[in-house]
Amino acid sequence: MTDLDPFTDALDYPMYVVTAEAAGERAGCLVGFGSQCSMRPARFLVWLSKLNRTYRVAARADRLAVHLLRRDQDDLAQLFGGETGDRTDKFAHIPWHPGPGGAPVLDEAPAWFVGRVENRVDGGDHVGFLLAPEEVRRPADKGFRFLSLSDGLGIRPGHPVD
């Protein structure tokens, strides 16, 4: 099997907080794999680890919310990347509101969208969720940098990685 790390180590992906709600259960996690994958119609694909509680909730959800954080929002990045919802109610610690279809939207995120789940794709240890955007909130100030993979390298995952 060929190792892709020599290629991907040169990249600095954006990081996202993805949140989901299904049957009254909320979850959210910090995600490093996601990208727009179509312009017309607009589509976004976000990948969730099968080991993550957020994946288990998202597997039953109709919609997901995808949030961008600023580089200086390490408290939110740490909460959603370094804690597991199996032990911590992440939403008890932050302001949020229900978005379209009940998807939890983080009030402090400068940019976010809620997308309807159109398809799920098994990609190995992650599952891709193909999202059709329903509501989009752009950042008011474009003069800051969003959180990237290199900014989150010190966050130890709240769930197992293997």
PDB file of C-alpha atoms in Angstrom:
ATOM      1  CA  MET A   1       0.000   0.000   0.000  1.00  0.00           C
ATOM      2  CA  THR A   2       1.348   3.429  -0.952  1.00  0.00           C
ATOM      3  CA  ASP A   3       1.687   6.055   1.772  1.00  0.00           C
ATOM      4  CA  LEU A   4       0.079   9.390   0.805  1.00  0.00           C
ATOM      5  CA  ASP A   5       1.700  11.336   3.681  1.00  0.00           C
ATOM      6  CA  PRO A   6       4.608  12.731   1.604  1.00  0.00           C
ATOM      7  CA  PHE A   7       2.027  14.483  -0.574  1.00  0.00           C
ATOM      8  CA  THR A   8      -0.540  15.507   2.058  1.00  0.00           C
ATOM      9  CA  ASP A   9       2.088  16.716   4.557  1.00  0.00           C
ATOM     10  CA  ALA A  10       2.753  19.620   2.173  1.00  0.00           C
ATOM     11  CA  LEU A  11      -0.889  20.780   2.428  1.00  0.00           C
ATOM     12  CA  ASP A  12      -2.537  22.997   5.029  1.00  0.00           C
ATOM     13  CA  TYR A  13      -6.222  22.118   4.828  1.00  0.00           C
ATOM     14  CA  PRO A  14      -8.903  24.292   6.406  1.00  0.00           C
ATOM     15  CA  MET A  15     -10.424  22.818   9.557  1.00  0.00           C
ATOM     16  CA  TYR A  16     -14.184  22.752  10.092  1.00  0.00           C
ATOM     17  CA  VAL A  17     -16.483  22.096  13.010  1.00  0.00           C
ATOM     18  CA  VAL A  18     -19.285  19.831  11.816  1.00  0.00           C
ATOM     19  CA  THR A  19     -22.418  19.507  13.932  1.00  0.00           C
ATOM     20  CA  ALA A  20     -25.410  17.200  13.661  1.00  0.00           C
ATOM     21  CA  GLU A  21     -28.712  16.493  15.379  1.00  0.00           C
ATOM     22  CA  ALA A  22     -30.831  13.353  15.159  1.00  0.00           C
ATOM     23  CA  ALA A  23     -33.745  12.354  17.393  1.00  0.00           C
ATOM     24  CA  GLY A  24     -32.832  15.018  19.967  1.00  0.00           C
ATOM     25  CA  GLU A  25     -29.184  13.941  20.172  1.00  0.00           C
ATOM     26  CA  ARG A  26     -26.541  16.554  19.246  1.00  0.00           C
ATOM     27  CA  ALA A  27     -22.915  16.007  18.309  1.00  0.00           C
ATOM     28  CA  GLY A  28     -20.044  17.918  16.769  1.00  0.00           C
ATOM     29  CA  CYS A  29     -16.388  17.470  15.928  1.00  0.00           C
ATOM     30  CA  LEU A  30     -13.381  19.159  14.373  1.00  0.00           C
ATOM     31  CA  VAL A  31     -12.872  17.926  10.808  1.00  0.00           C
ATOM     32  CA  GLY A  32      -9.896  18.227   8.479  1.00  0.00           C
ATOM     33  CA  PHE A  33     -11.354  16.601   5.375  1.00  0.00           C
ATOM     34  CA  GLY A  34     -13.909  18.655   3.472  1.00  0.00           C
ATOM     35  CA  SER A  35     -14.264  20.514   0.203  1.00  0.00           C
ATOM     36  CA  GLN A  36     -16.680  22.040  -2.244  1.00  0.00           C
ATOM     37  CA  CYS A  37     -17.144  19.383  -4.910  1.00  0.00           C
ATOM     38  CA  SER A  38     -19.606  20.998  -7.346  1.00  0.00           C
ATOM     39  CA  MET A  39     -20.468  24.550  -8.392  1.00  0.00           C
ATOM     40  CA  ARG A  40     -23.807  23.935 -10.144  1.00  0.00           C
ATOM     41  CA  PRO A  41     -25.514  22.606  -8.254  1.00  0.00           C
ATOM     42  CA  ALA A  42     -23.513  23.777  -5.240  1.00  0.00           C
ATOM     43  CA  ARG A  43     -22.328  20.766  -3.212  1.00  0.00           C
ATOM     44  CA  PHE A  44     -19.859  20.221  -0.383  1.00  0.00           C
ATOM     45  CA  LEU A  45     -18.392  16.898   0.790  1.00  0.00           C
ATOM     46  CA  VAL A  46     -17.303  16.518   4.408  1.00  0.00           C
ATOM     47  CA  TRP A  47     -15.696  13.367   5.826  1.00  0.00           C
ATOM     48  CA  LEU A  48     -16.329  12.031   9.344  1.00  0.00           C
ATOM     49  CA  SER A  49     -14.343   9.326  11.097  1.00  0.00           C
ATOM     50  CA  LYS A  50     -16.294   6.140  11.748  1.00  0.00           C
ATOM     51  CA  LEU A  51     -14.770   6.120  15.260  1.00  0.00           C
ATOM     52  CA  ASN A  52     -16.306   9.488  16.108  1.00  0.00           C
ATOM     53  CA  ARG A  53     -19.593   9.958  17.967  1.00  0.00           C
ATOM     54  CA  THR A  54     -20.480  12.738  15.533  1.00  0.00           C
ATOM     55  CA  TYR A  55     -20.419  10.178  12.725  1.00  0.00           C
ATOM     56  CA  ARG A  56     -22.929   8.003  14.598  1.00  0.00           C
ATOM     57  CA  VAL A  57     -25.321  10.947  15.022  1.00  0.00           C
ATOM     58  CA  ALA A  58     -24.715  12.262  11.480  1.00  0.00           C
ATOM     59  CA  ALA A  59     -25.511   8.822  10.046  1.00  0.00           C
ATOM     60  CA  ARG A  60     -29.101   9.419  11.250  1.00  0.00           C
ATOM     61  CA  ALA A  61     -29.272  13.157  10.492  1.00  0.00           C
ATOM     62  CA  ASP A  62     -30.975  14.854   7.551  1.00  0.00           C
ATOM     63  CA  ARG A  63     -28.739  17.946   7.726  1.00  0.00           C
ATOM     64  CA  LEU A  64     -25.272  18.895   8.941  1.00  0.00           C
ATOM     65  CA  ALA A  65     -23.872  22.297   9.838  1.00  0.00           C
ATOM     66  CA  VAL A  66     -20.315  23.087   8.711  1.00  0.00           C
ATOM     67  CA  HIS A  67     -18.522  25.939  10.495  1.00  0.00           C
ATOM     68  CA  LEU A  68     -15.301  27.833   9.857  1.00  0.00           C
ATOM     69  CA  LEU A  69     -13.421  29.150  12.895  1.00  0.00           C
ATOM     70  CA  ARG A  70     -10.895  31.966  13.146  1.00  0.00           C
ATOM     71  CA  ARG A  71      -7.327  31.006  14.028  1.00  0.00           C
ATOM     72  CA  ASP A  72      -7.755  32.591  17.473  1.00  0.00           C
ATOM     73  CA  GLN A  73     -10.775  30.434  18.374  1.00  0.00           C
ATOM     74  CA  ASP A  74      -8.628  27.675  19.817  1.00  0.00           C
ATOM     75  CA  ASP A  75     -11.087  27.221  22.698  1.00  0.00           C
ATOM     76  CA  LEU A  76     -13.783  26.059  20.267  1.00  0.00           C
ATOM     77  CA  ALA A  77     -11.274  24.032  18.259  1.00  0.00           C
ATOM     78  CA  GLN A  78     -10.083  22.319  21.448  1.00  0.00           C
ATOM     79  CA  LEU A  79     -13.653  21.636  22.618  1.00  0.00           C
ATOM     80  CA  PHE A  80     -14.755  20.065  19.324  1.00  0.00           C
ATOM     81  CA  GLY A  81     -11.429  18.401  18.503  1.00  0.00           C
ATOM     82  CA  GLY A  82     -10.048  17.422  21.894  1.00  0.00           C
ATOM     83  CA  GLU A  83     -13.197  16.283  23.690  1.00  0.00           C
ATOM     84  CA  THR A  84     -15.516  13.421  22.842  1.00  0.00           C
ATOM     85  CA  GLY A  85     -19.268  13.727  23.041  1.00  0.00           C
ATOM     86  CA  ASP A  86     -19.245  10.295  24.667  1.00  0.00           C
ATOM     87  CA  ARG A  87     -18.090  12.055  27.865  1.00  0.00           C
ATOM     88  CA  THR A  88     -18.805  15.779  27.345  1.00  0.00           C
ATOM     89  CA  ASP A  89     -21.921  17.687  26.309  1.00  0.00           C
ATOM     90  CA  LYS A  90     -20.066  20.174  24.117  1.00  0.00           C
ATOM     91  CA  PHE A  91     -23.201  22.254  23.534  1.00  0.00           C
ATOM     92  CA  ALA A  92     -23.635  22.921  27.276  1.00  0.00           C
ATOM     93  CA  HIS A  93     -20.443  25.026  27.154  1.00  0.00           C
ATOM     94  CA  ILE A  94     -21.168  27.347  24.207  1.00  0.00           C
ATOM     95  CA  PRO A  95     -23.919  29.499  22.688  1.00  0.00           C
ATOM     96  CA  TRP A  96     -25.676  27.852  19.747  1.00  0.00           C
ATOM     97  CA  HIS A  97     -29.049  27.812  18.050  1.00  0.00           C
ATOM     98  CA  PRO A  98     -30.964  25.345  15.896  1.00  0.00           C
ATOM     99  CA  GLY A  99     -30.537  26.003  12.183  1.00  0.00           C
ATOM    100  CA  PRO A 100     -32.514  24.513   9.296  1.00  0.00           C
ATOM    101  CA  GLY A 101     -33.796  21.056  10.149  1.00  0.00           C
ATOM    102  CA  GLY A 102     -32.529  21.449  13.728  1.00  0.00           C
ATOM    103  CA  ALA A 103     -28.814  21.297  12.836  1.00  0.00           C
ATOM    104  CA  PRO A 104     -26.886  22.962  15.692  1.00  0.00           C
ATOM    105  CA  VAL A 105     -25.282  26.246  14.585  1.00  0.00           C
ATOM    106  CA  LEU A 106     -22.443  27.682  16.693  1.00  0.00           C
ATOM    107  CA  ASP A 107     -23.169  31.343  17.454  1.00  0.00           C
ATOM    108  CA  GLU A 108     -19.473  32.253  17.670  1.00  0.00           C
ATOM    109  CA  ALA A 109     -18.516  30.791  14.279  1.00  0.00           C
ATOM    110  CA  PRO A 110     -17.848  33.650  11.831  1.00  0.00           C
ATOM    111  CA  ALA A 111     -18.968  31.588   8.818  1.00  0.00           C
ATOM    112  CA  TRP A 112     -21.133  28.496   8.457  1.00  0.00           C
ATOM    113  CA  PHE A 113     -23.627  26.686   6.300  1.00  0.00           C
ATOM    114  CA  VAL A 114     -26.289  24.058   6.868  1.00  0.00           C
ATOM    115  CA  GLY A 115     -26.598  21.430   4.181  1.00  0.00           C
ATOM    116  CA  ARG A 116     -29.114  18.691   3.477  1.00  0.00           C
ATOM    117  CA  VAL A 117     -27.456  15.268   3.337  1.00  0.00           C
ATOM    118  CA  GLU A 118     -27.887  14.014  -0.223  1.00  0.00           C
ATOM    119  CA  ASN A 119     -25.618  10.971  -0.072  1.00  0.00           C
ATOM    120  CA  ARG A 120     -23.134   9.124   2.109  1.00  0.00           C
ATOM    121  CA  VAL A 121     -19.958   7.600   0.654  1.00  0.00           C
ATOM    122  CA  ASP A 122     -17.820   4.995   2.419  1.00  0.00           C
ATOM    123  CA  GLY A 123     -14.195   6.066   2.032  1.00  0.00           C
ATOM    124  CA  GLY A 124     -12.447   3.567   4.328  1.00  0.00           C
ATOM    125  CA  ASP A 125     -12.078   4.790   7.909  1.00  0.00           C
ATOM    126  CA  HIS A 126     -14.168   7.906   7.079  1.00  0.00           C
ATOM    127  CA  VAL A 127     -17.598   8.397   5.532  1.00  0.00           C
ATOM    128  CA  GLY A 128     -18.227  11.299   3.188  1.00  0.00           C
ATOM    129  CA  PHE A 129     -21.458  13.285   3.539  1.00  0.00           C
ATOM    130  CA  LEU A 130     -22.514  15.034   0.349  1.00  0.00           C
ATOM    131  CA  LEU A 131     -24.292  18.242   1.364  1.00  0.00           C
ATOM    132  CA  ALA A 132     -26.633  20.523  -0.584  1.00  0.00           C
ATOM    133  CA  PRO A 133     -26.407  23.977   1.085  1.00  0.00           C
ATOM    134  CA  GLU A 134     -29.710  25.363   2.384  1.00  0.00           C
ATOM    135  CA  GLU A 135     -28.554  28.356   4.430  1.00  0.00           C
ATOM    136  CA  VAL A 136     -25.152  30.049   4.273  1.00  0.00           C
ATOM    137  CA  ARG A 137     -23.658  32.690   6.591  1.00  0.00           C
ATOM    138  CA  ARG A 138     -20.628  34.487   5.192  1.00  0.00           C
ATOM    139  CA  PRO A 139     -18.022  36.137   7.407  1.00  0.00           C
ATOM    140  CA  ALA A 140     -18.684  39.816   8.055  1.00  0.00           C
ATOM    141  CA  ASP A 141     -14.947  40.522   8.158  1.00  0.00           C
ATOM    142  CA  LYS A 142     -12.729  38.884   5.552  1.00  0.00           C
ATOM    143  CA  GLY A 143      -9.561  40.297   7.116  1.00  0.00           C
ATOM    144  CA  PHE A 144      -8.736  37.289   9.302  1.00  0.00           C
ATOM    145  CA  ARG A 145      -7.385  33.789   8.714  1.00  0.00           C
ATOM    146  CA  PHE A 146      -9.500  30.743   9.300  1.00  0.00           C
ATOM    147  CA  LEU A 147      -8.314  27.811  11.386  1.00  0.00           C
ATOM    148  CA  SER A 148      -6.187  25.387   9.368  1.00  0.00           C
ATOM    149  CA  LEU A 149      -4.633  21.989   9.911  1.00  0.00           C
ATOM    150  CA  SER A 150      -1.323  23.500  11.013  1.00  0.00           C
ATOM    151  CA  ASP A 151      -3.173  25.583  13.637  1.00  0.00           C
ATOM    152  CA  GLY A 152      -4.784  22.464  15.096  1.00  0.00           C
ATOM    153  CA  LEU A 153      -1.749  20.168  15.203  1.00  0.00           C
ATOM    154  CA  GLY A 154      -1.511  20.399  18.999  1.00  0.00           C
ATOM    155  CA  ILE A 155      -5.073  19.200  19.588  1.00  0.00           C
ATOM    156  CA  ARG A 156      -5.182  15.583  20.697  1.00  0.00           C
ATOM    157  CA  PRO A 157      -8.299  13.888  19.301  1.00  0.00           C
ATOM    158  CA  GLY A 158     -11.006  13.178  21.854  1.00  0.00           C
ATOM    159  CA  HIS A 159     -11.693   9.787  20.219  1.00  0.00           C
ATOM    160  CA  PRO A 160      -9.284   7.056  19.113  1.00  0.00           C
ATOM    161  CA  VAL A 161      -7.632   7.619  15.727  1.00  0.00           C
ATOM    162  CA  ASP A 162      -7.005   3.954  14.890  1.00  0.00           C
TER     163      ASP A 162
END
